[in-house]
């Protein structure tokens, strides 16, 4: 009896370590007369989120049973699932994905009558990121005509899904996302090395309403009225939501990077609306869009919002403020400041550099240091860290009810050296004029003194302060308010 128990336990252990599972009992279903289809994100060399869910779907004939089977590199069956095609010809099923690693898997899909088959080879399970919005232009990659690259040049552990196909990640497609994929992959511990995929949902520069589903738009009266008034109502089939997101939500993701908003500023510039209306309408659209991402997508960790540091739209500060405000509503969202990551073109010496101190003459800002930007996002994700934001303010008054001090309280301790001048910190009085005020920093507090001496130094004056701004200019590249060596998120305060 003792020997039998040992043998039985050993068999269970062997089944466990090999990953084998018992086959699911599959119904026969209707015999198909034509081959089924599979949506394009399922393909050879694809990378999918590990330890999660993967929704597979396509078209077939009503009543046809579709079977999906996942095999490891040894040919062991890891998981199997089936579904029956609906009356509208759509089949959809869900597979639980294995843990992360560099092993290749094979996915076999067939109808239950074994008439039609499709096999997808060398798929992997690791970490998948979704990049949404405006494309970041390449800065350094020079495309060479007729350049032939050997097949083994590419690392198939780093893949992009763009234009409905999985392709090896490379700088020609996107310098930023190539850097991001590499930083994530390099950061993997030796015991947890896994592949990285980046899925592109990108456009040149489109306003946010095109990313919203028509269901979301119709549920928001203010958004619908705005689109109708501006003659922006469009066919749902041509929406970016339908083109990308409606399909991509079938995959699971580790994180999302969102880069969007400039096109909305351009719409605002060409309209007759005031600043408050734009603030309300764009805030509502951004709030709705992120809500859709959270509720419709399986996102494990974060939505990172890139904050533009160089843009010649006069309302760029307003966009930064709205983006920062939205993170107060969704705790999975995080602002990624970029104003310390700019790349400059030295006009006199005809060179590109990220060190402003190297430039003595005229220069222009040409973009970001993508390696540093990718490193920042990866650190935010791995260390569960975020850029420090202004948390709240405290106003102090004298016996005459004059506000004499404003304390800006930040989420974390600020980096500060004695007598440091904070570039980009501006004060505006009730006459809408800039004023110079003394300030100091202690731990996580920035303390602004509203009492100033007049020229004769015998009389004092209490400034009637209306606004405090930080890093809200069209160009922000030398701003220096940091916390733990990470730039503080730009802010705007309107005082009562």
Short mmCIF file of C-alpha atoms in Angstrom, two decimals:
data_model
loop_
_atom_site.label_atom_id
_atom_site.label_comp_id
_atom_site.label_asym_id
_atom_site.label_seq_id
_atom_site.Cartn_x
_atom_site.Cartn_y
_atom_site.Cartn_z
CA UNK A 1 0.00 0.00 0.00
CA UNK A 2 2.86 2.36 0.89
CA UNK A 3 4.56 1.75 -2.48
CA UNK A 4 1.33 2.46 -4.36
CA UNK A 5 0.95 5.81 -2.64
CA UNK A 6 4.55 6.74 -3.51
CA UNK A 7 4.05 5.81 -7.19
CA UNK A 8 0.75 7.73 -7.41
CA UNK A 9 2.30 10.84 -5.82
CA UNK A 10 5.24 10.64 -8.22
CA UNK A 11 2.90 10.57 -11.22
CA UNK A 12 1.09 13.69 -9.98
CA UNK A 13 4.44 15.44 -9.47
CA UNK A 14 5.63 14.52 -12.96
CA UNK A 15 2.41 15.87 -14.49
CA UNK A 16 2.87 19.09 -12.57
CA UNK A 17 6.47 19.76 -13.59
CA UNK A 18 5.87 18.92 -17.26
CA UNK A 19 2.92 21.31 -17.46
CA UNK A 20 0.62 18.72 -19.03
CA UNK A 21 -3.12 19.06 -18.68
CA UNK A 22 -5.95 16.72 -19.50
CA UNK A 23 -7.67 17.46 -22.79
CA UNK A 24 -10.98 19.26 -22.71
CA UNK A 25 -13.96 17.34 -24.09
CA UNK A 26 -14.77 19.14 -27.35
CA UNK A 27 -18.23 19.05 -28.99
CA UNK A 28 -18.31 18.22 -32.70
CA UNK A 29 -20.23 21.26 -33.93
CA UNK A 30 -21.23 22.17 -37.50
CA UNK A 31 -18.95 21.02 -40.30
CA UNK A 32 -17.40 24.14 -41.90
CA UNK A 33 -17.49 24.80 -45.65
CA UNK A 34 -14.69 27.39 -45.58
CA UNK A 35 -11.66 28.27 -43.50
CA UNK A 36 -11.99 30.41 -40.39
CA UNK A 37 -10.07 33.66 -39.83
CA UNK A 38 -7.95 34.78 -36.87
CA UNK A 39 -7.38 38.43 -35.98
CA UNK A 40 -3.94 39.68 -36.98
CA UNK A 41 -2.48 40.18 -33.51
CA UNK A 42 -2.23 36.38 -33.30
CA UNK A 43 0.75 35.50 -35.48
CA UNK A 44 4.18 33.91 -35.63
CA UNK A 45 6.77 35.49 -33.29
CA UNK A 46 4.09 37.35 -31.33
CA UNK A 47 4.69 38.28 -27.68
CA UNK A 48 1.76 38.23 -25.25
CA UNK A 49 1.34 39.22 -21.61
CA UNK A 50 2.36 36.38 -19.30
CA UNK A 51 0.25 35.05 -16.42
CA UNK A 52 -2.81 36.80 -17.78
CA UNK A 53 -5.61 36.31 -20.27
CA UNK A 54 -5.40 36.33 -24.05
CA UNK A 55 -8.63 36.71 -26.01
CA UNK A 56 -8.58 35.06 -29.42
CA UNK A 57 -11.23 35.83 -32.00
CA UNK A 58 -12.06 35.72 -35.67
CA UNK A 59 -14.76 34.79 -38.16
CA UNK A 60 -16.29 31.47 -39.14
CA UNK A 61 -19.73 29.99 -39.86
CA UNK A 62 -22.51 29.78 -37.31
CA UNK A 63 -22.29 26.65 -35.17
CA UNK A 64 -18.68 25.81 -36.07
CA UNK A 65 -16.67 24.90 -32.98
CA UNK A 66 -13.19 26.48 -32.88
CA UNK A 67 -10.49 24.84 -30.75
CA UNK A 68 -7.28 26.56 -29.59
CA UNK A 69 -4.44 24.51 -28.12
CA UNK A 70 -1.19 25.85 -26.68
CA UNK A 71 1.92 23.62 -26.65
CA UNK A 72 5.31 24.16 -25.03
CA UNK A 73 8.66 23.60 -26.77
CA UNK A 74 8.54 19.89 -25.88
CA UNK A 75 5.14 19.46 -27.46
CA UNK A 76 3.26 19.20 -24.16
CA UNK A 77 -0.27 20.56 -24.14
CA UNK A 78 -0.29 23.60 -21.80
CA UNK A 79 -3.79 24.92 -22.24
CA UNK A 80 -6.81 24.31 -24.43
CA UNK A 81 -10.08 26.12 -24.97
CA UNK A 82 -12.95 26.10 -27.43
CA UNK A 83 -16.03 28.09 -28.39
CA UNK A 84 -18.96 27.85 -30.76
CA UNK A 85 -19.26 30.47 -33.52
CA UNK A 86 -22.21 32.80 -32.94
CA UNK A 87 -25.02 33.62 -35.35
CA UNK A 88 -23.18 36.71 -36.61
CA UNK A 89 -20.18 34.58 -37.58
CA UNK A 90 -17.88 35.66 -34.76
CA UNK A 91 -15.94 33.25 -32.56
CA UNK A 92 -14.24 34.39 -29.35
CA UNK A 93 -12.47 32.46 -26.60
CA UNK A 94 -10.00 33.10 -23.79
CA UNK A 95 -6.72 31.36 -23.01
CA UNK A 96 -4.91 31.68 -19.71
CA UNK A 97 -1.29 32.43 -20.55
CA UNK A 98 1.75 30.76 -18.91
CA UNK A 99 4.32 32.50 -16.74
CA UNK A 100 7.01 34.64 -18.36
CA UNK A 101 10.17 33.20 -19.90
CA UNK A 102 12.19 32.99 -23.10
CA UNK A 103 10.77 29.65 -24.27
CA UNK A 104 8.90 29.44 -27.58
CA UNK A 105 5.36 28.07 -27.72
CA UNK A 106 3.15 26.83 -30.53
CA UNK A 107 -0.50 27.78 -30.85
CA UNK A 108 -2.72 25.51 -32.94
CA UNK A 109 -6.22 26.54 -33.94
CA UNK A 110 -8.65 24.28 -35.76
CA UNK A 111 -12.31 23.51 -36.17
CA UNK A 112 -13.55 20.56 -34.13
CA UNK A 113 -14.18 18.53 -37.31
CA UNK A 114 -10.47 18.79 -38.04
CA UNK A 115 -11.02 20.17 -41.54
CA UNK A 116 -9.21 23.49 -41.31
CA UNK A 117 -6.06 24.22 -39.30
CA UNK A 118 -3.84 27.22 -38.56
CA UNK A 119 -0.57 27.04 -36.63
CA UNK A 120 1.36 29.93 -35.09
CA UNK A 121 4.96 29.22 -34.22
CA UNK A 122 7.57 30.75 -31.92
CA UNK A 123 5.19 32.81 -29.83
CA UNK A 124 6.39 33.94 -26.40
CA UNK A 125 4.95 35.19 -23.15
CA UNK A 126 6.50 38.11 -21.31
CA UNK A 127 5.77 41.80 -20.85
CA UNK A 128 3.62 43.79 -23.30
CA UNK A 129 3.29 47.59 -23.35
CA UNK A 130 0.74 49.64 -25.31
CA UNK A 131 1.82 52.99 -26.80
CA UNK A 132 -1.13 55.26 -27.67
CA UNK A 133 -1.31 58.63 -29.39
CA UNK A 134 1.07 60.89 -31.27
CA UNK A 135 4.22 59.30 -32.63
CA UNK A 136 7.51 60.58 -31.26
CA UNK A 137 9.64 61.48 -34.24
CA UNK A 138 12.99 59.78 -34.71
CA UNK A 139 15.97 62.05 -34.13
CA UNK A 140 19.11 60.11 -34.95
CA UNK A 141 18.22 57.24 -37.25
CA UNK A 142 19.23 57.83 -40.87
CA UNK A 143 17.41 55.49 -43.20
CA UNK A 144 19.72 53.92 -45.74
CA UNK A 145 18.27 52.94 -49.08
CA UNK A 146 18.56 49.29 -50.09
CA UNK A 147 20.00 48.39 -46.68
CA UNK A 148 19.89 44.61 -46.26
CA UNK A 149 19.99 43.38 -42.70
CA UNK A 150 20.81 39.77 -41.90
CA UNK A 151 17.94 37.87 -40.30
CA UNK A 152 19.97 37.01 -37.21
CA UNK A 153 20.63 40.71 -36.57
CA UNK A 154 17.23 41.03 -34.95
CA UNK A 155 16.47 39.96 -31.40
CA UNK A 156 13.12 38.18 -31.46
CA UNK A 157 12.77 38.72 -27.73
CA UNK A 158 12.02 42.38 -28.54
CA UNK A 159 9.04 42.76 -30.84
CA UNK A 160 6.75 45.52 -32.14
CA UNK A 161 3.16 45.04 -33.23
CA UNK A 162 2.53 47.75 -35.81
CA UNK A 163 0.32 47.93 -38.90
CA UNK A 164 -1.20 44.53 -38.10
CA UNK A 165 2.03 42.53 -37.94
CA UNK A 166 4.64 41.45 -35.43
CA UNK A 167 8.09 42.67 -36.43
CA UNK A 168 11.45 42.72 -34.62
CA UNK A 169 11.92 45.93 -32.66
CA UNK A 170 14.30 48.37 -34.32
CA UNK A 171 15.19 52.06 -34.26
CA UNK A 172 13.97 52.78 -37.77
CA UNK A 173 10.39 52.21 -36.63
CA UNK A 174 10.64 54.05 -33.32
CA UNK A 175 13.75 55.18 -31.47
CA UNK A 176 11.79 55.80 -28.28
CA UNK A 177 9.91 52.49 -28.15
CA UNK A 178 13.07 50.61 -29.14
CA UNK A 179 14.85 52.24 -26.20
CA UNK A 180 11.90 51.45 -23.93
CA UNK A 181 11.80 47.77 -24.91
CA UNK A 182 15.57 47.48 -24.38
CA UNK A 183 15.46 49.16 -20.95
CA UNK A 184 12.70 46.82 -19.80
CA UNK A 185 14.50 43.76 -21.15
CA UNK A 186 17.87 44.76 -19.68
CA UNK A 187 16.25 45.36 -16.30
CA UNK A 188 14.96 41.79 -16.11
CA UNK A 189 16.64 39.73 -13.44
CA UNK A 190 18.56 36.69 -14.65
CA UNK A 191 16.04 34.40 -12.97
CA UNK A 192 13.15 36.21 -14.66
CA UNK A 193 14.43 37.00 -18.15
CA UNK A 194 11.46 37.45 -20.45
CA UNK A 195 10.61 38.94 -23.85
CA UNK A 196 9.14 42.41 -24.34
CA UNK A 197 6.54 43.49 -26.87
CA UNK A 198 5.30 47.00 -27.70
CA UNK A 199 1.92 47.42 -29.40
CA UNK A 200 1.50 50.63 -31.44
CA UNK A 201 -1.79 52.54 -31.53
CA UNK A 202 -0.41 55.69 -33.12
CA UNK A 203 -1.34 58.56 -35.40
CA UNK A 204 0.42 61.67 -36.63
CA UNK A 205 -1.47 63.99 -34.28
CA UNK A 206 -5.19 63.56 -33.73
CA UNK A 207 -7.58 65.11 -31.20
CA UNK A 208 -8.76 62.93 -28.38
CA UNK A 209 -12.38 62.57 -29.52
CA UNK A 210 -11.17 60.28 -32.32
CA UNK A 211 -9.86 57.86 -29.68
CA UNK A 212 -13.23 57.70 -27.92
CA UNK A 213 -15.81 55.05 -28.68
CA UNK A 214 -19.15 56.27 -29.96
CA UNK A 215 -20.73 54.68 -26.90
CA UNK A 216 -18.63 56.90 -24.64
CA UNK A 217 -19.31 60.00 -26.73
CA UNK A 218 -23.08 59.48 -26.76
CA UNK A 219 -23.06 59.01 -22.98
CA UNK A 220 -21.47 62.45 -22.45
CA UNK A 221 -23.85 65.22 -23.43
CA UNK A 222 -21.22 67.98 -23.29
CA UNK A 223 -18.86 66.06 -25.60
CA UNK A 224 -21.60 65.30 -28.10
CA UNK A 225 -22.79 68.93 -28.14
CA UNK A 226 -19.21 70.11 -28.68
CA UNK A 227 -18.65 67.75 -31.63
CA UNK A 228 -21.95 68.70 -33.23
CA UNK A 229 -21.33 72.43 -32.79
CA UNK A 230 -17.86 72.16 -34.33
CA UNK A 231 -19.06 69.81 -37.09
CA UNK A 232 -16.67 67.10 -35.87
CA UNK A 233 -19.11 64.19 -35.76
CA UNK A 234 -17.65 61.33 -37.81
CA UNK A 235 -18.33 57.78 -38.93
CA UNK A 236 -17.42 55.28 -36.21
CA UNK A 237 -15.70 53.01 -38.75
CA UNK A 238 -13.10 55.75 -39.32
CA UNK A 239 -12.39 56.34 -35.64
CA UNK A 240 -9.03 55.55 -34.10
CA UNK A 241 -10.92 53.70 -31.39
CA UNK A 242 -12.37 51.34 -33.96
CA UNK A 243 -9.13 51.12 -35.94
CA UNK A 244 -6.93 50.21 -32.98
CA UNK A 245 -8.43 49.98 -29.53
CA UNK A 246 -11.50 47.91 -30.30
CA UNK A 247 -9.17 45.13 -31.43
CA UNK A 248 -6.22 45.69 -29.11
CA UNK A 249 -8.35 45.38 -25.98
CA UNK A 250 -8.32 41.62 -26.59
CA UNK A 251 -4.69 41.54 -25.48
CA UNK A 252 -3.51 42.10 -21.92
CA UNK A 253 -0.83 44.66 -21.04
CA UNK A 254 1.70 45.40 -18.38
CA UNK A 255 1.58 49.19 -18.88
CA UNK A 256 0.33 51.91 -21.23
CA UNK A 257 2.19 55.03 -22.45
CA UNK A 258 -0.09 57.87 -23.57
CA UNK A 259 1.19 60.83 -25.64
CA UNK A 260 -1.72 63.01 -26.70
CA UNK A 261 -3.16 66.54 -26.54
CA UNK A 262 -1.34 68.81 -29.00
CA UNK A 263 -4.00 68.41 -31.71
CA UNK A 264 -6.67 69.49 -29.21
CA UNK A 265 -4.72 72.66 -28.46
CA UNK A 266 -4.68 73.46 -32.18
CA UNK A 267 -8.46 73.00 -32.35
CA UNK A 268 -8.81 75.35 -29.40
CA UNK A 269 -6.57 77.98 -31.03
CA UNK A 270 -8.80 78.02 -34.10
CA UNK A 271 -12.05 78.26 -32.14
CA UNK A 272 -13.93 81.07 -30.45
CA UNK A 273 -14.06 79.31 -27.09
CA UNK A 274 -12.49 80.69 -23.94
CA UNK A 275 -9.95 78.93 -21.75
CA UNK A 276 -12.52 77.64 -19.25
CA UNK A 277 -14.55 75.96 -21.97
CA UNK A 278 -11.48 74.22 -23.35
CA UNK A 279 -10.46 73.16 -19.86
CA UNK A 280 -13.89 71.63 -19.28
CA UNK A 281 -14.28 69.91 -22.65
CA UNK A 282 -10.76 68.49 -22.90
CA UNK A 283 -10.73 67.43 -19.23
CA UNK A 284 -13.99 65.54 -19.76
CA UNK A 285 -12.71 63.85 -22.90
CA UNK A 286 -9.40 62.84 -21.29
CA UNK A 287 -11.22 61.63 -18.18
CA UNK A 288 -13.61 59.58 -20.34
CA UNK A 289 -10.84 58.14 -22.48
CA UNK A 290 -8.72 56.97 -19.56
CA UNK A 291 -11.86 55.55 -17.97
CA UNK A 292 -12.44 53.49 -21.11
CA UNK A 293 -8.87 52.21 -21.05
CA UNK A 294 -9.18 51.15 -17.42
CA UNK A 295 -12.56 49.45 -17.79
CA UNK A 296 -12.13 47.81 -21.20
CA UNK A 297 -8.46 46.86 -21.14
CA UNK A 298 -6.65 44.38 -18.94
CA UNK A 299 -3.78 46.60 -17.71
CA UNK A 300 -1.67 45.16 -14.90
CA UNK A 301 0.08 48.29 -13.67
CA UNK A 302 0.16 51.87 -14.94
CA UNK A 303 -0.90 54.41 -17.54
CA UNK A 304 2.02 56.81 -18.04
CA UNK A 305 1.13 60.24 -19.49
CA UNK A 306 3.99 61.97 -21.31
CA UNK A 307 4.02 65.70 -20.63
CA UNK A 308 5.31 67.83 -23.50
CA UNK A 309 8.08 70.24 -22.49
CA UNK A 310 8.57 72.11 -25.78
CA UNK A 311 5.62 73.31 -27.81
CA UNK A 312 5.01 76.69 -29.34
CA UNK A 313 1.30 76.69 -28.64
CA UNK A 314 0.60 79.50 -26.19
CA UNK A 315 -1.80 77.29 -24.20
CA UNK A 316 0.63 74.43 -23.59
CA UNK A 317 0.66 75.27 -19.88
CA UNK A 318 -3.09 74.71 -19.75
CA UNK A 319 -2.66 71.26 -21.30
CA UNK A 320 -0.01 70.34 -18.72
CA UNK A 321 -2.34 71.45 -15.92
CA UNK A 322 -5.24 69.35 -17.23
CA UNK A 323 -3.00 66.30 -17.62
CA UNK A 324 -1.72 66.70 -14.07
CA UNK A 325 -5.23 67.20 -12.68
CA UNK A 326 -6.52 64.02 -14.32
CA UNK A 327 -4.07 61.92 -12.30
CA UNK A 328 -5.96 62.98 -9.16
CA UNK A 329 -8.93 60.93 -10.36
CA UNK A 330 -7.19 57.74 -11.47
CA UNK A 331 -4.51 56.28 -9.22
CA UNK A 332 -3.16 54.10 -12.05
CA UNK A 333 -2.15 57.21 -14.02
CA UNK A 334 1.20 58.92 -13.60
CA UNK A 335 2.72 62.05 -15.19
CA UNK A 336 6.14 61.63 -16.83
CA UNK A 337 7.85 65.06 -16.89
CA UNK A 338 10.27 65.58 -19.77
CA UNK A 339 11.60 69.10 -19.28
CA UNK A 340 15.01 67.87 -18.11
CA UNK A 341 15.37 65.40 -20.99
CA UNK A 342 15.52 67.76 -23.96
CA UNK A 343 17.96 67.37 -26.83
CA UNK A 344 19.38 70.58 -28.32
CA UNK A 345 20.76 71.49 -31.70
CA UNK A 346 23.82 73.74 -31.40
CA UNK A 347 23.44 75.97 -34.47
CA UNK A 348 26.95 77.45 -34.40
CA UNK A 349 28.75 74.09 -34.04
CA UNK A 350 26.21 72.04 -36.02
CA UNK A 351 25.83 69.31 -33.41
CA UNK A 352 23.14 67.70 -31.29
CA UNK A 353 23.64 67.47 -27.53
CA UNK A 354 21.60 66.90 -24.38
CA UNK A 355 23.94 69.11 -22.31
CA UNK A 356 22.83 72.74 -22.48
CA UNK A 357 26.04 73.83 -20.75
CA UNK A 358 28.02 72.81 -23.84
CA UNK A 359 26.24 75.42 -25.97
CA UNK A 360 27.40 79.03 -25.97
CA UNK A 361 25.47 80.44 -28.94
CA UNK A 362 22.02 79.97 -30.45
CA UNK A 363 20.22 76.64 -30.26
CA UNK A 364 16.90 74.97 -30.88
CA UNK A 365 15.21 72.13 -29.03
CA UNK A 366 14.74 69.13 -31.31
CA UNK A 367 13.22 66.52 -29.00
CA UNK A 368 13.97 64.26 -26.05
CA UNK A 369 16.82 62.00 -25.06
CA UNK A 370 14.88 58.79 -25.66
CA UNK A 371 17.26 56.59 -23.68
CA UNK A 372 16.80 58.74 -20.59
CA UNK A 373 13.04 59.00 -21.13
CA UNK A 374 12.76 55.21 -21.46
CA UNK A 375 14.92 54.76 -18.36
CA UNK A 376 12.65 57.11 -16.38
CA UNK A 377 9.47 55.30 -17.36
CA UNK A 378 11.02 51.92 -16.61
CA UNK A 379 12.19 53.09 -13.17
CA UNK A 380 8.75 54.49 -12.41
CA UNK A 381 7.29 51.10 -13.24
CA UNK A 382 9.84 48.86 -11.52
CA UNK A 383 10.17 50.95 -8.36
CA UNK A 384 6.50 51.91 -8.20
CA UNK A 385 7.63 55.53 -8.21
CA UNK A 386 6.13 58.70 -9.65
CA UNK A 387 7.13 62.31 -10.18
CA UNK A 388 6.36 64.48 -7.18
CA UNK A 389 3.26 66.65 -7.45
CA UNK A 390 1.98 69.62 -5.53
CA UNK A 391 -0.36 68.16 -2.92
CA UNK A 392 -2.04 71.20 -1.38
CA UNK A 393 -1.42 74.76 -0.23
CA UNK A 394 -1.71 76.53 3.11
CA UNK A 395 -2.42 80.28 3.24
CA UNK A 396 -1.48 82.32 6.32
CA UNK A 397 -3.04 85.72 7.18
CA UNK A 398 -2.22 88.63 9.46
CA UNK A 399 -4.58 90.34 11.88
CA UNK A 400 -5.89 92.52 9.05
CA UNK A 401 -6.82 89.43 7.02
CA UNK A 402 -4.05 90.03 4.51
CA UNK A 403 -2.55 86.88 3.09
CA UNK A 404 1.14 87.11 4.04
CA UNK A 405 2.48 83.60 3.38
CA UNK A 406 1.66 80.75 1.01
CA UNK A 407 3.02 77.30 1.77
CA UNK A 408 3.13 74.87 -1.16
CA UNK A 409 3.06 71.34 0.27
CA UNK A 410 4.44 68.63 -2.04
CA UNK A 411 4.00 64.87 -1.89
CA UNK A 412 7.68 64.26 -1.17
CA UNK A 413 10.75 66.07 0.08
CA UNK A 414 12.24 68.52 -2.42
CA UNK A 415 15.86 68.66 -3.58
CA UNK A 416 17.17 72.13 -2.78
CA UNK A 417 20.47 73.87 -2.17
CA UNK A 418 20.85 77.13 -0.27
CA UNK A 419 20.29 80.27 -2.37
CA UNK A 420 19.07 78.18 -5.30
CA UNK A 421 16.96 80.11 -7.81
CA UNK A 422 14.08 78.03 -9.09
CA UNK A 423 13.86 78.60 -12.82
CA UNK A 424 10.29 78.83 -14.11
CA UNK A 425 8.71 79.68 -10.74
CA UNK A 426 6.56 82.77 -11.35
CA UNK A 427 4.22 84.93 -9.28
CA UNK A 428 1.39 87.06 -10.69
CA UNK A 429 -0.48 89.68 -8.67
CA UNK A 430 -4.10 90.82 -8.88
CA UNK A 431 -3.15 93.30 -11.63
CA UNK A 432 -1.91 90.39 -13.75
CA UNK A 433 1.67 91.62 -13.43
CA UNK A 434 4.69 89.47 -12.60
CA UNK A 435 6.21 90.18 -9.20
CA UNK A 436 9.39 89.00 -7.50
CA UNK A 437 8.95 87.36 -4.12
CA UNK A 438 11.24 85.70 -1.62
CA UNK A 439 10.80 82.00 -1.00
CA UNK A 440 12.48 79.17 0.85
CA UNK A 441 12.27 75.38 0.91
CA UNK A 442 12.12 73.12 3.93
CA UNK A 443 11.64 69.38 3.39
CA UNK A 444 8.46 69.12 1.26
CA UNK A 445 7.37 72.75 1.69
CA UNK A 446 8.01 75.71 -0.58
CA UNK A 447 7.25 78.82 1.49
CA UNK A 448 6.47 82.06 -0.34
CA UNK A 449 6.65 85.38 1.54
CA UNK A 450 4.15 87.97 0.27
CA UNK A 451 5.62 90.84 2.28
CA UNK A 452 8.11 92.95 0.35
CA UNK A 453 10.06 96.07 1.27
CA UNK A 454 9.63 99.23 -0.75
CA UNK A 455 12.66 101.07 -2.16
CA UNK A 456 13.29 103.09 0.98
CA UNK A 457 13.19 99.80 2.97
CA UNK A 458 11.17 101.51 5.68
CA UNK A 459 7.75 100.74 4.28
CA UNK A 460 6.51 97.28 3.64
CA UNK A 461 3.90 96.07 1.19
CA UNK A 462 1.77 92.95 1.13
CA UNK A 463 1.42 91.63 -2.41
CA UNK A 464 -2.10 90.68 -3.45
CA UNK A 465 -1.08 87.43 -5.10
CA UNK A 466 -3.35 85.84 -7.70
CA UNK A 467 -1.35 83.05 -9.40
CA UNK A 468 1.70 80.89 -8.80
CA UNK A 469 3.11 79.05 -11.81
CA UNK A 470 5.90 76.54 -12.22
CA UNK A 471 7.18 75.27 -15.59
CA UNK A 472 4.22 76.59 -17.58
CA UNK A 473 6.12 78.43 -20.31
CA UNK A 474 6.09 77.49 -23.98
CA UNK A 475 9.67 76.25 -23.60
CA UNK A 476 10.72 74.55 -20.38
CA UNK A 477 14.23 73.14 -20.52
CA UNK A 478 16.19 74.72 -17.65
CA UNK A 479 13.64 74.27 -14.86
CA UNK A 480 15.25 72.87 -11.75
CA UNK A 481 12.74 71.98 -9.04
CA UNK A 482 13.38 68.31 -8.30
CA UNK A 483 12.54 65.61 -5.80
CA UNK A 484 14.82 62.55 -5.55
CA UNK A 485 16.50 63.72 -8.78
CA UNK A 486 13.17 63.54 -10.63
CA UNK A 487 11.61 66.82 -11.87
CA UNK A 488 8.52 68.04 -10.05
CA UNK A 489 5.33 68.00 -12.12
CA UNK A 490 4.52 71.51 -13.49
CA UNK A 491 1.69 73.27 -11.67
CA UNK A 492 -0.59 76.30 -11.69
CA UNK A 493 -2.23 77.71 -8.57
CA UNK A 494 -5.03 80.23 -8.53
CA UNK A 495 -5.37 81.84 -5.11
CA UNK A 496 -8.69 82.94 -3.72
#
